[in-house]
Short mmCIF file of C-alpha atoms in Angstrom, two decimals:
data_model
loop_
_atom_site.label_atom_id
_atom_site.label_comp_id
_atom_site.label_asym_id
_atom_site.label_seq_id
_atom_site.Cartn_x
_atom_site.Cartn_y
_atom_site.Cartn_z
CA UNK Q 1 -194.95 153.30 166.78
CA UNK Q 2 -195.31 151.88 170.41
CA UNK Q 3 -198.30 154.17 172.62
CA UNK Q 4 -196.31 155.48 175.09
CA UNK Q 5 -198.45 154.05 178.66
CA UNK Q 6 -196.28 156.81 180.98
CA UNK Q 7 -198.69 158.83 182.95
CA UNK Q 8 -201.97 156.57 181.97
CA UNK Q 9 -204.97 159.30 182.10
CA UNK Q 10 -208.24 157.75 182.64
CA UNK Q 11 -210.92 155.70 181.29
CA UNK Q 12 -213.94 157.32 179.05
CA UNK Q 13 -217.29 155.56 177.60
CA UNK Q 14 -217.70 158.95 175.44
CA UNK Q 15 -215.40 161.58 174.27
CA UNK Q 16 -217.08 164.14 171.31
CA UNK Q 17 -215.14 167.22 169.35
CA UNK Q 18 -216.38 170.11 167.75
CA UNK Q 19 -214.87 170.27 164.31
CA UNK Q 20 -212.26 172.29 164.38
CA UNK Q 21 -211.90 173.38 160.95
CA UNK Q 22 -215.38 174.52 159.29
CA UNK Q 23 -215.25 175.16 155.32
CA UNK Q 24 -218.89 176.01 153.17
CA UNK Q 25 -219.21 174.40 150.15
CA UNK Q 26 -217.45 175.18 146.69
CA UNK Q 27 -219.64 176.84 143.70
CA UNK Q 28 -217.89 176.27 140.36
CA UNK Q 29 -217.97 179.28 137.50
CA UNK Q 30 -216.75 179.29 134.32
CA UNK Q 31 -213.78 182.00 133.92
CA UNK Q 32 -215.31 183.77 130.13
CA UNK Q 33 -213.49 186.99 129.90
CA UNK Q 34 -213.83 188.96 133.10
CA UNK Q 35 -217.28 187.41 133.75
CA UNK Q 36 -218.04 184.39 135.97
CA UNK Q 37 -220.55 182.47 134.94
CA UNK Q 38 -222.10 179.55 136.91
CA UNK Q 39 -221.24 176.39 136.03
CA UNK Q 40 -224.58 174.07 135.62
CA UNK Q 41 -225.30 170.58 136.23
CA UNK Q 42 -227.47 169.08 133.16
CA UNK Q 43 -229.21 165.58 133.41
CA UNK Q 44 -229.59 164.24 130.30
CA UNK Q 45 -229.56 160.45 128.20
CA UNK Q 46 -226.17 158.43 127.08
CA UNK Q 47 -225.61 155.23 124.87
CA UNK Q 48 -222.70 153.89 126.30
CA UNK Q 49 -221.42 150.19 126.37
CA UNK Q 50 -221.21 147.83 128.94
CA UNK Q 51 -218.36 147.12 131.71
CA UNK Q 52 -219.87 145.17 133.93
CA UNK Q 53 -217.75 142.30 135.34
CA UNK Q 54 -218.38 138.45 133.64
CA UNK Q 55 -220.68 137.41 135.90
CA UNK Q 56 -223.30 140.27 135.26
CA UNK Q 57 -222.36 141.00 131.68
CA UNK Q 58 -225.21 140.24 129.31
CA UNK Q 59 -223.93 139.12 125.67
CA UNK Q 60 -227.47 140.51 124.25
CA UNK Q 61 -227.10 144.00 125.05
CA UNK Q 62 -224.41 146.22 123.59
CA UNK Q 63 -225.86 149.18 124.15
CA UNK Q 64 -226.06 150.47 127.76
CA UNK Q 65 -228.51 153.49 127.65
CA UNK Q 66 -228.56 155.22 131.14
CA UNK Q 67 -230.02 158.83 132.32
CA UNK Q 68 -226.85 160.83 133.90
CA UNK Q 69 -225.14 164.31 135.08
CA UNK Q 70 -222.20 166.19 133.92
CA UNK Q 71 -220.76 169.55 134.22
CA UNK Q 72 -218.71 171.21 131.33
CA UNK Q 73 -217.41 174.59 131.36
CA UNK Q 74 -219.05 177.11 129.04
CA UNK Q 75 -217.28 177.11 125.16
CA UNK Q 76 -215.70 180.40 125.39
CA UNK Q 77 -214.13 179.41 128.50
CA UNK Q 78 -210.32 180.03 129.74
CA UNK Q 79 -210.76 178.24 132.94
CA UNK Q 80 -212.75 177.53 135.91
CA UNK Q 81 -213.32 179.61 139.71
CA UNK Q 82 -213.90 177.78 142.65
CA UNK Q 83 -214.31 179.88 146.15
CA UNK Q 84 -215.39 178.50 149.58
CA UNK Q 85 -215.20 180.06 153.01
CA UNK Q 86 -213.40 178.66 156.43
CA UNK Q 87 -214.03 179.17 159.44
CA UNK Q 88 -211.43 178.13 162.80
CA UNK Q 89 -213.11 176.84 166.18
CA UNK Q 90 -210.57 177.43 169.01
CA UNK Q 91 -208.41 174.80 170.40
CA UNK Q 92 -210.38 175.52 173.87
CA UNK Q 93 -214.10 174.99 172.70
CA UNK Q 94 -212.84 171.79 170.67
CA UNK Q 95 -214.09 169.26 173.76
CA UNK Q 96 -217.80 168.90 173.64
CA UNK Q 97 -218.48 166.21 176.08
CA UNK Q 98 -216.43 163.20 177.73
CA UNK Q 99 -218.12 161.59 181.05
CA UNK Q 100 -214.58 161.08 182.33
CA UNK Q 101 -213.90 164.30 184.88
CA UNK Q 102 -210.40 162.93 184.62
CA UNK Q 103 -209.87 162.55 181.32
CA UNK Q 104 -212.30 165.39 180.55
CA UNK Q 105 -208.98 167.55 182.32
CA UNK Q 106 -205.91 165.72 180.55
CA UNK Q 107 -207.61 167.02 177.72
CA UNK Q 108 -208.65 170.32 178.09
CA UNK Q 109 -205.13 170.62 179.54
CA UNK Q 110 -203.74 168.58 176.26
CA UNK Q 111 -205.44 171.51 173.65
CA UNK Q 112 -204.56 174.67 176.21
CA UNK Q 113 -200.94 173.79 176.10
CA UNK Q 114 -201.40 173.35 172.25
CA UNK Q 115 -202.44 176.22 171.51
CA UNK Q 116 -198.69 178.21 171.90
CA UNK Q 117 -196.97 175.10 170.44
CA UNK Q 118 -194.88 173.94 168.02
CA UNK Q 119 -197.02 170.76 167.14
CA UNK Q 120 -199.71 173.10 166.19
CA UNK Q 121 -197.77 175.48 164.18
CA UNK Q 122 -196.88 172.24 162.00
CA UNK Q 123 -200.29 171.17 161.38
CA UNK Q 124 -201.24 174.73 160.49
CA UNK Q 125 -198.03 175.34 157.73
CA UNK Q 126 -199.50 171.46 156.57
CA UNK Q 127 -203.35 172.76 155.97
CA UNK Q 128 -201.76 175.64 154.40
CA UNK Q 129 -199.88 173.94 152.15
CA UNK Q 130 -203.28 171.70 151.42
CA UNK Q 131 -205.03 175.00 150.47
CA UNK Q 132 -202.30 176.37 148.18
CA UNK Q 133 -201.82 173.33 146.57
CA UNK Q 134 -204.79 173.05 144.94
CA UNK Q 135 -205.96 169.33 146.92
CA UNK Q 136 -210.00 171.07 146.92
CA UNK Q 137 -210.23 170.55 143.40
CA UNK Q 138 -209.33 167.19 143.36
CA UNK Q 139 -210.08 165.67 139.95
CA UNK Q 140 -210.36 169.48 138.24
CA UNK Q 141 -206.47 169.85 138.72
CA UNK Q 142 -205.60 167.31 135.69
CA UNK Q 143 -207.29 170.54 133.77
CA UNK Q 144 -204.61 172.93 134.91
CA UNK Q 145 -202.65 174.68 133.11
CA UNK Q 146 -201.90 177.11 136.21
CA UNK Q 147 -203.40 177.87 139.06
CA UNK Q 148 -204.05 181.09 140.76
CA UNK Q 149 -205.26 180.73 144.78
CA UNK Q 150 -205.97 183.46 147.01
CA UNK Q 151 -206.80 183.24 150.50
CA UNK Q 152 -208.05 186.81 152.13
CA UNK Q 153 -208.20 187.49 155.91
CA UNK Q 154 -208.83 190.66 157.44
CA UNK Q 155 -208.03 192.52 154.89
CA UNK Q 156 -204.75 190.69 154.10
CA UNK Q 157 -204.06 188.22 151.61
CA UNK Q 158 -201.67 185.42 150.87
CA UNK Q 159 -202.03 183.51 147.04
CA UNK Q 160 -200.13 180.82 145.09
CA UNK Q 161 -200.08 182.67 141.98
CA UNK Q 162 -199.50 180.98 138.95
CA UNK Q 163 -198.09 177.79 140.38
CA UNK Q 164 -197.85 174.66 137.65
CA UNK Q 165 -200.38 171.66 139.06
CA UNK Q 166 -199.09 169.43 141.84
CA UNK Q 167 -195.68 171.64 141.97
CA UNK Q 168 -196.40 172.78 145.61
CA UNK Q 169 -197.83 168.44 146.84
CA UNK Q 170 -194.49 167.51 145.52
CA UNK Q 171 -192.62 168.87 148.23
CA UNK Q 172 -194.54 167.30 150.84
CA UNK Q 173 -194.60 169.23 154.14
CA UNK Q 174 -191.30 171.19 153.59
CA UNK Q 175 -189.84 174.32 152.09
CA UNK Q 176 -192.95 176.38 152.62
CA UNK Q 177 -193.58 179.68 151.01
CA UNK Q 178 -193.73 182.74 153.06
CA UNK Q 179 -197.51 183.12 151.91
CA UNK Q 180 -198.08 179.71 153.26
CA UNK Q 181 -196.73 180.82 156.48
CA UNK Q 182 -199.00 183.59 156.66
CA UNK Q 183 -201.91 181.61 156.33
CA UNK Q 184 -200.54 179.13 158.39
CA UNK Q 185 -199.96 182.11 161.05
CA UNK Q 186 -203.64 183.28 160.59
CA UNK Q 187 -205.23 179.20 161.78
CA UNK Q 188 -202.89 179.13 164.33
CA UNK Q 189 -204.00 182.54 165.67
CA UNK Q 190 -207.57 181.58 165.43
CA UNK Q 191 -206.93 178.12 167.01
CA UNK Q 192 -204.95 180.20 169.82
CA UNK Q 193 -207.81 182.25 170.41
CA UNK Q 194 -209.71 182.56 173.59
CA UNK Q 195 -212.65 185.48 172.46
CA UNK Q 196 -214.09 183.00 170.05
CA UNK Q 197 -214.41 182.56 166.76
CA UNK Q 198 -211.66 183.80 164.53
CA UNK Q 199 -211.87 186.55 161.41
CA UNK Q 200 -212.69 183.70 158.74
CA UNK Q 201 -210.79 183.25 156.09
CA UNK Q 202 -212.09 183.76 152.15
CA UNK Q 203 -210.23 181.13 149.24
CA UNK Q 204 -210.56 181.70 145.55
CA UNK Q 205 -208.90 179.17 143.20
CA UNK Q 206 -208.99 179.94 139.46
CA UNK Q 207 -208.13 176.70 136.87
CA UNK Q 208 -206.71 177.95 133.70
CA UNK Q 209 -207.10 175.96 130.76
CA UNK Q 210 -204.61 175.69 128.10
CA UNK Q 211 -206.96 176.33 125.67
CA UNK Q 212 -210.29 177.64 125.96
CA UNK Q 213 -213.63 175.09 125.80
CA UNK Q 214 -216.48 173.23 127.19
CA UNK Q 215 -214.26 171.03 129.22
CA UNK Q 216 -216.43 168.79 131.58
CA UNK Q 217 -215.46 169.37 135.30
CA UNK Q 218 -215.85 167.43 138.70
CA UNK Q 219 -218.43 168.36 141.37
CA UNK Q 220 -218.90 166.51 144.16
CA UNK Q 221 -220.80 162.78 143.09
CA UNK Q 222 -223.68 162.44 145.07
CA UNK Q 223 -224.33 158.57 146.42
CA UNK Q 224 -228.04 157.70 147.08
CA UNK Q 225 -229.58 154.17 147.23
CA UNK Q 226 -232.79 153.19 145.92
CA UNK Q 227 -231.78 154.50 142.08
CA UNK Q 228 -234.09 154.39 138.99
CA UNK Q 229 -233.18 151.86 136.89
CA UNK Q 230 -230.68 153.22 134.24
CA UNK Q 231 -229.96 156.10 136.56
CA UNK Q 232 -226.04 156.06 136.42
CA UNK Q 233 -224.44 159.43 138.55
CA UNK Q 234 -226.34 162.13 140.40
CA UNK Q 235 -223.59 165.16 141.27
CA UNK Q 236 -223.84 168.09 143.80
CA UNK Q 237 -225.75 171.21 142.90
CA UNK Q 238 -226.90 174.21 144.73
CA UNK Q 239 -230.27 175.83 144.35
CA UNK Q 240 -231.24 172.04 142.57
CA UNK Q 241 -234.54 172.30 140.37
CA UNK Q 242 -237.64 171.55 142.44
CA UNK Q 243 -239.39 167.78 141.58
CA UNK Q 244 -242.41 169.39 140.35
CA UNK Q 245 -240.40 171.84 137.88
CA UNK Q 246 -238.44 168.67 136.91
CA UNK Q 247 -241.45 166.59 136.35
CA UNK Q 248 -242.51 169.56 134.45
CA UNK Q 249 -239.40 169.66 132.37
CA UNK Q 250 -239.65 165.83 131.34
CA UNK Q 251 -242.41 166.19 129.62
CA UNK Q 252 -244.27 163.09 130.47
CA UNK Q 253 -247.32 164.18 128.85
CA UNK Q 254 -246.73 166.66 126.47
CA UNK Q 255 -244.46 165.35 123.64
CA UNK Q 256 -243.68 169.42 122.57
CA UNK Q 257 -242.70 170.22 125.65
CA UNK Q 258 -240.12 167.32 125.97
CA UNK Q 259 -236.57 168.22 126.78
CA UNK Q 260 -233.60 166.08 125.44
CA UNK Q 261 -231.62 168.26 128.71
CA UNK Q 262 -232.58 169.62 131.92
CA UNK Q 263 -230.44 172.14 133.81
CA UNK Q 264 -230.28 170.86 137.52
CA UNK Q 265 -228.51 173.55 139.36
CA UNK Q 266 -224.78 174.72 139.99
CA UNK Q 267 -222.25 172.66 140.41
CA UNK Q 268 -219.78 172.59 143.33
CA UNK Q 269 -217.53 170.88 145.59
CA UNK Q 270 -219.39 170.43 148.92
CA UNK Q 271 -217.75 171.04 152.46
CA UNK Q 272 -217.14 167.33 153.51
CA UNK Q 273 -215.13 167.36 150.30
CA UNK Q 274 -213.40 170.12 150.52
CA UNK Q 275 -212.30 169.69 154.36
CA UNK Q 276 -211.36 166.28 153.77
CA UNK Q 277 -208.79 167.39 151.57
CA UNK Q 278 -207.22 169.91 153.48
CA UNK Q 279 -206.70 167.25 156.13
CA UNK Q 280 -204.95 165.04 153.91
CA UNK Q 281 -201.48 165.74 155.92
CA UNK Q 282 -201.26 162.57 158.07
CA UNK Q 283 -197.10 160.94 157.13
CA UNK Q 284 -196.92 159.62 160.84
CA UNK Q 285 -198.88 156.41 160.36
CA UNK Q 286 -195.90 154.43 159.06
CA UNK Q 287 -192.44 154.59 158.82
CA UNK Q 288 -190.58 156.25 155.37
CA UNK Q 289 -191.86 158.59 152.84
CA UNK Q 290 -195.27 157.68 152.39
CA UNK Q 291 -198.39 159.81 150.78
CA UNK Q 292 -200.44 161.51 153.20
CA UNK Q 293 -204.09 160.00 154.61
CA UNK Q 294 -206.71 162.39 155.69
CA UNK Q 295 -206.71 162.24 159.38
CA UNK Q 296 -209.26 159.70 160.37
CA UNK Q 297 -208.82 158.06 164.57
CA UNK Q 298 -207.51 154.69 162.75
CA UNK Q 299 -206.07 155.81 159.99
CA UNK Q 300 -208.77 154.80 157.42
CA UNK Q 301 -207.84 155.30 153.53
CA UNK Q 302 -210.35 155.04 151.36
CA UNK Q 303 -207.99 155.56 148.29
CA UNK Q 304 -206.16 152.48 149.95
CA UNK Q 305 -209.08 150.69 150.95
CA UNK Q 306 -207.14 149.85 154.57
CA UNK Q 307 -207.15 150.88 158.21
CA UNK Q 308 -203.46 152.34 158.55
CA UNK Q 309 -203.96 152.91 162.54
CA UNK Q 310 -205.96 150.05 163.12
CA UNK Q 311 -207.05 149.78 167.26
CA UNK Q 312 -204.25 148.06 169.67
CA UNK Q 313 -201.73 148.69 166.88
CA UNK Q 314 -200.24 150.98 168.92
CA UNK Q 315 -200.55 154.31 166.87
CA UNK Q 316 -204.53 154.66 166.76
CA UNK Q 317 -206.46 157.46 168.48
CA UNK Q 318 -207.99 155.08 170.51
CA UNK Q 319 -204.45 153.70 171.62
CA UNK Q 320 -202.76 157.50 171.93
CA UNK Q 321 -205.39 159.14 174.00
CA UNK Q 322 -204.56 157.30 177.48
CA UNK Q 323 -200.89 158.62 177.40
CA UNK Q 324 -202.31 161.98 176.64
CA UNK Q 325 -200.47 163.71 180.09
CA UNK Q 326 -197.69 162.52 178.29
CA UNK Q 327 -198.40 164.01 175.15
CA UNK Q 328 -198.99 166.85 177.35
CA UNK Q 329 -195.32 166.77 178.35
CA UNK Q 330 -194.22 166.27 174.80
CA UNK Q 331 -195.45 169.31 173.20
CA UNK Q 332 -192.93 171.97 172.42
CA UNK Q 333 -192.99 175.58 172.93
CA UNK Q 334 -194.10 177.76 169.51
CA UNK Q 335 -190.78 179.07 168.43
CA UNK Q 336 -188.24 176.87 170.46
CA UNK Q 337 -187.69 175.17 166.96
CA UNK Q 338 -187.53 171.71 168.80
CA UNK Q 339 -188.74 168.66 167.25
CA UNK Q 340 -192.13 167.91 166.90
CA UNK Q 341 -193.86 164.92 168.43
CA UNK Q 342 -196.12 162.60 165.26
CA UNK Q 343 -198.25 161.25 167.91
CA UNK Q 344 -199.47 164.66 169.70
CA UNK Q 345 -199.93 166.58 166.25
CA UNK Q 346 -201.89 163.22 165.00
CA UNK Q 347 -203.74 163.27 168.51
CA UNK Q 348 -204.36 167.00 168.07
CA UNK Q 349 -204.66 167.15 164.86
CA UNK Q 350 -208.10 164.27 165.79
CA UNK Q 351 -209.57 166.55 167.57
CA UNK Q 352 -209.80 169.18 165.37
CA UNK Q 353 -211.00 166.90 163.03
CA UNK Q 354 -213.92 166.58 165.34
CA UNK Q 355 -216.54 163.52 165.88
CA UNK Q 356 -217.47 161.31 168.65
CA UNK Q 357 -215.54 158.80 170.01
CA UNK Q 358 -216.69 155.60 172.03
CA UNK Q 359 -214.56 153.64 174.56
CA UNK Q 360 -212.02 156.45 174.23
CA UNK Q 361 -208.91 155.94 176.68
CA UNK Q 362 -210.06 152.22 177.04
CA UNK Q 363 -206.57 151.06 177.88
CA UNK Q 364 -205.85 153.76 180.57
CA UNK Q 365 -204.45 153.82 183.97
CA UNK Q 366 -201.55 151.63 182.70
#
């Protein structure tokens, strides 16, 4: 995909976004009855073997005792609830700083002419169909039996009721539902807005099992350096026990108060996680039918392991933004039912993605 040098913009040392999409983070229940209960992360002792490659495996040891966390469901449970709010920033407070005044202007007027476009429309019917796909549970979906998601908005709603896992992800970006094109209409309004912040918007995901149990589930994985020795996984909890109550609760000293379990807090899905799945709708980075990347400035996978826009391929952030008066030019009017342009929603869809960016428009004034 060849940057398209018409109309160069100009050169900037610094360009920083706002993040454009804002979610909280995801507390997990367990669905007994009509009563959610919260789901609770408990650190507690395994015998396991090892599986460590040849050069680190030890032909003494067997055993490989470690201290670790899991999450399971509660027995009588029929399934799992998951809710987390999100909240839009508008297209036109996106741009935090750039020292550019020039290119500071081709993109302010980049994201104004956005706002009533077609490109935009797309990206929001794509983060819909993120949302009523189920792609914030991540692991949890291989649970499924159904899925019922709700997302509320002033007083409206729009749901993906009792869609079969993966059902809606296997149609790619195409044949959306009409409830997916009310929430789609609802980011775009809130993008489009110029009096702030939008309405927010509530989502509620229940998991049904096909049978009920103590199923263990998938928060977040926390990664932390400097681990204990035989410390194996710490995961995401909210209101986590306090390190003198969990001193307390080993027991050290006390032999009758020593506790084979310790309850660590609720589990959940935290925000990064849960945003970086809803922006799992990039197809434009190669040629084909290929599986969507979250949207990253060079297209970085870390399912893949690769760079998929790497810089001075041509189809990078950093090798879009100086045609960006271009871009400009490319978008199409909201309802002209035109055809979209990959590079501006990928450009656009970067800056609501939100970070800073060095050496941005590097190769301007071509």
């Amino acid at each position: 995909m060849a940057t398209k040098k018409k109309s160069g913009s100009g050169s900037a040392k610094v360009v920083a976004a706002m993040r454009g999409i804002n979610v909280s983070d995801a507390p997990m229940c367990s669905i007994v009855g009509k009563e959610l209960l919260p789901l609770e992360v408990m650190r507690h002792g395994i015998r396991g073997t090892q599986n460590l490659t040849p050069g680190k495996f030890d032909p003494n040891k067997l055993a490989n005792i470690q201290i670790t966390e899991t999450a399971k469901t509660h027995p009588q449970a029929t399934g799992m609830h998951l809710r987390f709010a999100l909240q839009v920033t508008p297209l036109s407070r996106l741009l935090t700083a750039c020292d550019s005044a020039e290119v500071r202007a081709d993109i302010e007027q980049f994201l104004a002419r956005a706002a009533n476009s077609e490109e935009l429309m797309e990206l929001c019917r794509r983060y819909a169909r993120r949302v009523f796909s189920g792609s914030f549970l991540w692991r949890n979906l291989t649970l499924a039996h159904s899925l019922d998601i709700h997302a509320r908005c002033a007083g409206q709603t729009a749901q993906a009721l009792g869609e079969r896992p993966f059902e809606l992800a296997e149609r790619g970006f195409s044949e959306y539902t009409e409830d997916e094109m009310k929430l789609a209409r609802w980011l775009q309004s809130s993008f489009a807005s110029q009096a702030g912040l939008g309405q927010g918007i509530k989502v509620s995901a229940k998991v049904h099992f096909s049978n009920a149990g103590a199923f263990e589930v998938y928060p977040s994985q926390m990664y932390v350096s400097g681990k204990p020795q035989g410390f194996a996984r710490p995961l995401y909890k909210l209101n986590p026990v306090s390190p003198s109550d969990l001193n307390r609760a080993r027991g050290d000293k006390d032999v009758h108060s020593f506790m084979d379990s310790i309850n660590m807090g609720q589990a959940a899905i935290r925000d990064q996680k849960v945003g970086n799945a809803i922006r799992t709708i990039d197809t434009w980075y190669a040629p084909g039918n290929v599986p969507p990347i979250a949207i990253e400035p060079n297209g970085a996978s870390l399912s893949d392991n690769e760079f998929h826009r790497r810089p001075e391929s041509g189809n990078s952030f950093f090798d879009l933004l100086p045609g960006i008066r271009q871009l400009t030019q490319d978008l199409k009017p909201e309802g002209s039912g035109m055809q979209t342009s990959p590079d501006a929603m990928f450009v656009l869809a970067v800056f609501i993605r939100g970070g800073v960016f060095g050496d941005a428009g590097k190769s301007g004034n071509d």
